[in-house]
XYZ file of C-alpha atoms in Angstrom:
357
model
C 0.000 0.000 0.000
C 1.348 3.421 -0.914
C 1.983 6.055 1.742
C -1.037 8.261 2.573
C -0.968 11.677 0.889
C -2.669 13.516 3.746
C -3.281 13.391 7.475
C -6.977 12.628 6.827
C -6.033 9.649 4.665
C -3.787 8.177 7.351
C -6.332 8.732 10.134
C -9.104 7.121 8.063
C -6.883 4.077 7.465
C -6.021 3.889 11.186
C -9.699 4.047 12.139
C -10.317 0.991 9.962
C -7.230 -0.773 11.300
C -8.136 -0.184 14.960
C -11.882 -0.814 14.715
C -13.035 -3.760 16.791
C -13.610 -6.962 14.836
C -17.134 -7.001 13.385
C -17.721 -3.371 14.420
C -16.883 0.126 13.253
C -16.162 1.254 16.813
C -12.781 2.959 17.290
C -11.361 5.477 19.725
C -9.465 7.358 17.006
C -10.838 10.515 15.386
C -11.526 13.252 17.959
C -9.251 15.790 19.648
C -9.204 13.523 22.715
C -10.275 9.914 23.276
C -12.765 8.875 25.951
C -11.695 5.483 27.276
C -14.102 2.798 28.528
C -13.039 3.718 32.064
C -14.319 7.265 31.499
C -10.853 8.851 31.415
C -10.181 11.345 28.602
C -6.732 11.223 26.971
C -4.976 13.402 24.417
C -1.395 13.673 23.200
C 0.343 16.401 21.227
C 3.900 16.961 20.149
C 5.932 20.069 19.454
C 9.093 20.014 17.350
C 11.625 22.830 17.236
C 11.709 24.464 13.826
C 8.349 22.959 12.865
C 5.852 24.009 15.534
C 7.853 26.798 17.137
C 10.960 28.844 16.207
C 14.438 27.515 16.837
C 15.964 29.036 19.962
C 12.657 29.839 21.684
C 13.094 30.309 25.447
C 12.518 27.027 27.350
C 9.877 28.660 29.559
C 7.844 29.737 26.517
C 8.222 26.278 24.950
C 6.862 24.733 28.158
C 3.813 26.987 28.378
C 3.035 26.566 24.665
C 3.301 22.786 24.850
C 0.790 22.651 27.691
C -1.571 25.182 26.095
C -1.967 23.357 22.779
C -2.674 20.101 24.622
C -5.190 21.803 26.904
C -6.993 23.096 23.819
C -7.592 19.500 22.714
C -8.885 18.723 26.190
C -11.220 21.734 25.956
C -12.756 20.266 22.784
C -13.666 17.143 24.768
C -15.272 19.126 27.604
C -13.051 17.388 30.142
C -11.116 18.669 33.129
C -7.355 17.924 32.767
C -5.780 16.156 35.741
C -2.423 14.507 34.931
C 0.368 15.055 32.408
C 3.125 12.777 31.095
C 6.044 14.272 29.185
C 8.473 12.764 26.686
C 11.315 15.241 26.181
C 14.266 14.845 23.815
C 16.636 17.820 23.976
C 20.211 18.859 23.158
C 22.718 18.520 26.028
C 22.863 22.296 26.559
C 19.073 22.674 26.895
C 18.052 24.431 30.123
C 15.954 21.624 31.589
C 15.442 23.362 34.929
C 14.018 26.543 33.363
C 11.750 24.406 31.210
C 10.418 22.303 34.093
C 9.964 25.269 36.418
C 7.739 26.924 33.799
C 5.899 23.690 32.943
C 5.097 22.809 36.553
C 3.999 26.388 37.275
C 1.727 26.364 34.230
C 0.338 22.940 35.170
C -0.424 24.186 38.670
C -2.445 27.042 37.205
C -4.762 24.567 35.454
C -4.950 21.990 38.241
C -2.738 19.522 36.367
C -0.116 17.302 38.029
C 3.011 16.333 36.099
C 3.017 12.597 36.852
C 5.897 11.182 34.840
C 7.441 10.719 31.422
C 10.758 10.093 29.744
C 13.949 12.041 28.989
C 16.414 11.630 26.119
C 19.193 13.495 24.322
C 18.673 14.653 20.730
C 20.167 17.121 18.268
C 16.911 19.116 18.140
C 14.235 19.797 20.722
C 11.297 17.388 20.466
C 8.509 17.256 23.049
C 5.409 15.116 23.419
C 2.868 15.706 26.175
C 0.058 13.340 27.124
C -2.826 14.698 29.181
C -5.327 12.591 31.095
C -8.573 14.237 32.140
C -11.991 13.419 33.454
C -15.574 14.561 33.046
C -18.568 14.224 35.315
C -20.751 11.155 34.573
C -23.699 13.402 33.715
C -21.756 15.556 31.251
C -22.344 15.244 27.521
C -19.620 13.602 25.459
C -18.307 16.110 22.939
C -16.951 15.027 19.583
C -16.774 15.803 15.877
C -19.585 13.421 14.901
C -22.476 15.083 16.761
C -23.424 17.938 14.424
C -27.018 17.776 13.175
C -28.779 19.623 10.327
C -30.400 22.830 11.541
C -27.956 23.456 14.375
C -26.104 26.755 14.497
C -22.355 26.788 14.078
C -20.417 28.801 16.667
C -16.831 30.019 16.940
C -15.244 30.600 20.335
C -12.869 33.406 19.314
C -11.050 35.259 16.568
C -9.235 33.781 13.567
C -6.042 34.491 11.655
C -4.130 36.400 14.327
C -1.871 33.492 15.270
C -0.948 32.861 11.637
C 0.106 36.503 11.264
C 2.176 36.119 14.420
C 3.807 33.040 12.909
C 4.723 35.037 9.814
C 6.231 37.806 11.945
C 8.330 35.208 13.779
C 9.476 33.817 10.421
C 10.584 37.338 9.473
C 12.648 37.790 12.620
C 10.334 38.668 15.503
C 11.293 37.018 18.787
C 10.478 36.975 22.468
C 12.819 38.511 25.016
C 11.686 37.714 28.526
C 8.076 38.845 28.742
C 8.466 41.220 25.782
C 8.094 40.735 22.028
C 10.722 42.247 19.735
C 9.465 42.909 16.209
C 11.732 42.599 13.145
C 13.832 45.692 12.474
C 12.452 45.714 8.915
C 8.898 45.913 10.251
C 8.710 49.500 11.501
C 5.190 50.315 12.695
C 3.667 52.390 15.456
C 0.478 52.821 17.425
C -2.378 50.363 17.048
C -0.672 48.423 14.270
C 2.371 47.805 16.441
C 0.140 46.690 19.307
C -1.633 44.312 16.922
C 1.670 42.875 15.694
C 2.938 42.226 19.226
C -0.389 40.677 20.189
C -0.262 38.401 17.115
C 3.175 37.070 18.066
C 2.018 36.424 21.635
C -1.137 34.726 20.356
C 1.020 32.339 18.334
C 3.542 31.625 21.083
C 1.132 31.449 24.025
C -2.407 30.453 23.003
C -5.244 30.469 25.548
C -7.126 27.140 25.716
C -10.905 27.515 26.083
C -11.367 24.995 28.878
C -14.243 26.832 30.540
C -16.200 26.975 27.275
C -15.589 23.265 26.693
C -16.830 22.388 30.173
C -19.929 24.553 29.650
C -20.696 22.663 26.434
C -20.257 19.297 28.148
C -22.198 20.436 31.211
C -25.297 21.069 29.134
C -25.764 17.289 29.102
C -26.852 17.389 32.748
C -30.134 19.019 31.791
C -31.190 16.454 29.202
C -29.222 13.273 29.740
C -29.239 11.093 26.627
C -31.099 13.598 24.465
C -29.219 13.336 21.189
C -31.071 16.283 19.667
C -29.750 18.562 22.406
C -26.109 17.578 22.027
C -23.692 19.225 19.643
C -20.309 18.731 18.033
C -17.046 20.403 19.021
C -13.544 20.566 17.596
C -10.399 22.500 18.419
C -9.469 24.885 15.576
C -5.742 24.241 15.367
C -5.204 23.476 11.673
C -7.373 26.261 10.238
C -11.112 26.893 10.251
C -11.588 25.413 6.785
C -9.768 22.145 7.439
C -11.235 21.608 10.924
C -14.776 22.452 9.782
C -14.433 19.943 6.951
C -13.325 17.361 9.531
C -16.348 18.089 11.711
C -18.754 17.893 8.767
C -17.188 14.703 7.441
C -17.398 12.980 10.840
C -21.050 14.032 11.246
C -22.120 13.373 7.664
C -23.391 16.932 7.182
C -22.526 20.194 5.420
C -22.288 23.808 6.544
C -23.190 27.262 5.297
C -21.189 30.181 6.711
C -22.127 33.853 6.884
C -19.319 35.721 5.127
C -20.009 39.051 6.850
C -19.917 37.484 10.322
C -16.803 35.538 9.427
C -15.011 38.734 8.436
C -15.836 40.170 11.857
C -14.194 37.200 13.615
C -10.852 38.960 13.800
C -8.927 41.099 16.249
C -8.476 44.849 15.854
C -6.152 45.981 13.027
C -6.162 42.439 11.593
C -6.779 43.470 7.974
C -4.253 46.296 8.211
C -1.604 43.964 9.636
C -2.287 41.327 6.959
C -1.975 43.986 4.251
C 1.335 45.186 5.714
C 2.604 41.588 5.608
C 1.193 41.161 2.049
C -1.016 38.272 3.119
C -4.561 37.698 1.871
C -6.719 38.387 4.979
C -9.566 36.126 3.821
C -7.367 33.129 3.233
C -5.300 33.484 6.408
C -8.502 33.917 8.426
C -10.006 30.783 6.890
C -6.927 28.556 6.674
C -4.062 30.112 8.667
C -4.278 27.733 11.642
C -3.164 27.610 15.276
C -6.077 29.756 16.450
C -6.823 27.334 19.334
C -10.458 28.327 19.693
C -13.428 25.965 19.763
C -15.721 25.424 16.810
C -19.002 23.940 17.977
C -22.672 23.438 17.183
C -25.783 24.095 19.279
C -29.538 23.839 18.711
C -31.068 26.985 17.205
C -32.736 27.829 20.516
C -29.495 27.713 22.513
C -26.728 30.321 22.765
C -23.555 30.236 24.880
C -23.238 32.755 27.745
C -22.015 36.185 26.645
C -18.851 35.872 28.724
C -17.415 33.523 26.093
C -17.715 36.140 23.297
C -18.661 33.397 20.833
C -19.918 34.178 17.338
C -22.650 32.336 15.433
C -20.962 32.026 12.032
C -23.356 29.721 10.170
C -25.657 26.724 10.158
C -25.289 22.983 9.696
C -26.951 21.676 6.548
C -28.206 18.252 5.524
C -26.530 18.492 2.124
C -22.757 17.862 2.233
C -20.319 20.628 1.326
C -19.068 23.759 3.064
C -20.075 27.096 1.524
C -19.774 30.783 2.364
C -22.717 33.090 1.622
C -21.703 36.753 1.448
C -24.324 39.326 0.474
C -21.685 42.076 0.452
C -19.467 40.337 -2.101
C -19.559 40.784 -5.863
C -22.488 38.897 -7.472
C -20.193 36.277 -8.988
C -18.707 35.334 -5.592
C -21.641 35.727 -3.209
C -21.740 31.979 -2.777
C -18.481 30.086 -2.878
C -17.238 26.727 -1.730
C -14.793 26.791 1.193
C -11.834 24.660 0.148
C -10.454 22.049 2.543
C -7.286 24.070 3.079
C -4.987 24.448 6.088
C -2.190 22.747 7.988
C -1.540 19.073 7.242
C 0.857 17.324 9.623
C 2.189 15.050 6.887
C 3.287 17.959 4.714
C 5.923 20.595 5.273
C 4.359 24.038 5.513
C 7.522 26.078 5.889
C 5.889 29.505 5.930
C 2.764 31.332 4.821
C 3.852 31.692 1.215
C 0.837 29.685 0.123
C -1.429 32.141 1.951
C 0.257 35.323 0.874
C -0.311 37.686 -1.979
C 3.275 37.406 -3.138
């Protein structure tokens, strides 16, 4: 058998391989797996030069590693409890600075570092496994629970992290608690603030654990009511790719509101994208590493205002993901959203594919 050409192809093959004999049941496919015991488990890895810049301070690496894993746990609606770390690092790596930051960050989320493995390697490579739990009455969140007629919600803004990644590629870096922008990127005022915020968003994402627990907690009111449950996924590989994953798992389609989607950005986003010569629409839709939740709810249900979530569309019975935009030119008022974004089996390198260059 030839090698899979995409992450989706490999995961689909693994789901078939690991399905129980005579059944289609498998634990593979969501951001985190719920085991028969009720424990919720997720694992994520970070590789220097691939997921974060070479030479990044050990303390920042530690906090980022935990944050991206916690985002997967948020998509399951679980409460993280224990962490296991596999760390391969060069001999001169500052292990103590790394572990001080990791343990401090774990403490802030009620997570105990319970074990792992250490090794020496030429480049920094980390893998963190989180084990969490949910209350027995909580709903089980997953990608396969979207139903036609439900509204599609987004837990935060899009595209900012990808712009931060591009700034890092061009020479931005962190120095202590500060962000130093590239000398060639001379900006002031609100645009400078936006650029610094974008770099921080990329380096230190904020997992939406409280939102995930609220979504799971809704199951207490109508235990076993499938029509009241919804789907959830962590937007880490780009809205387009992760929405396609959600729709594929649920056997549905989606229609997005283009005007609302354009508003799902931070201040000065379009101006910053223009300064970096990056197409704002494409980086918003496919840039990746936003680490916000994408989820569905019945039409009659809305999340509490404190989460600042946006209703960006509806789930449709007919497959396919489309954007409807009444403000666009007539020829492009309805367009198909391509399944574009980060694929872990391909080398992205930079945002050249998303830029206007």
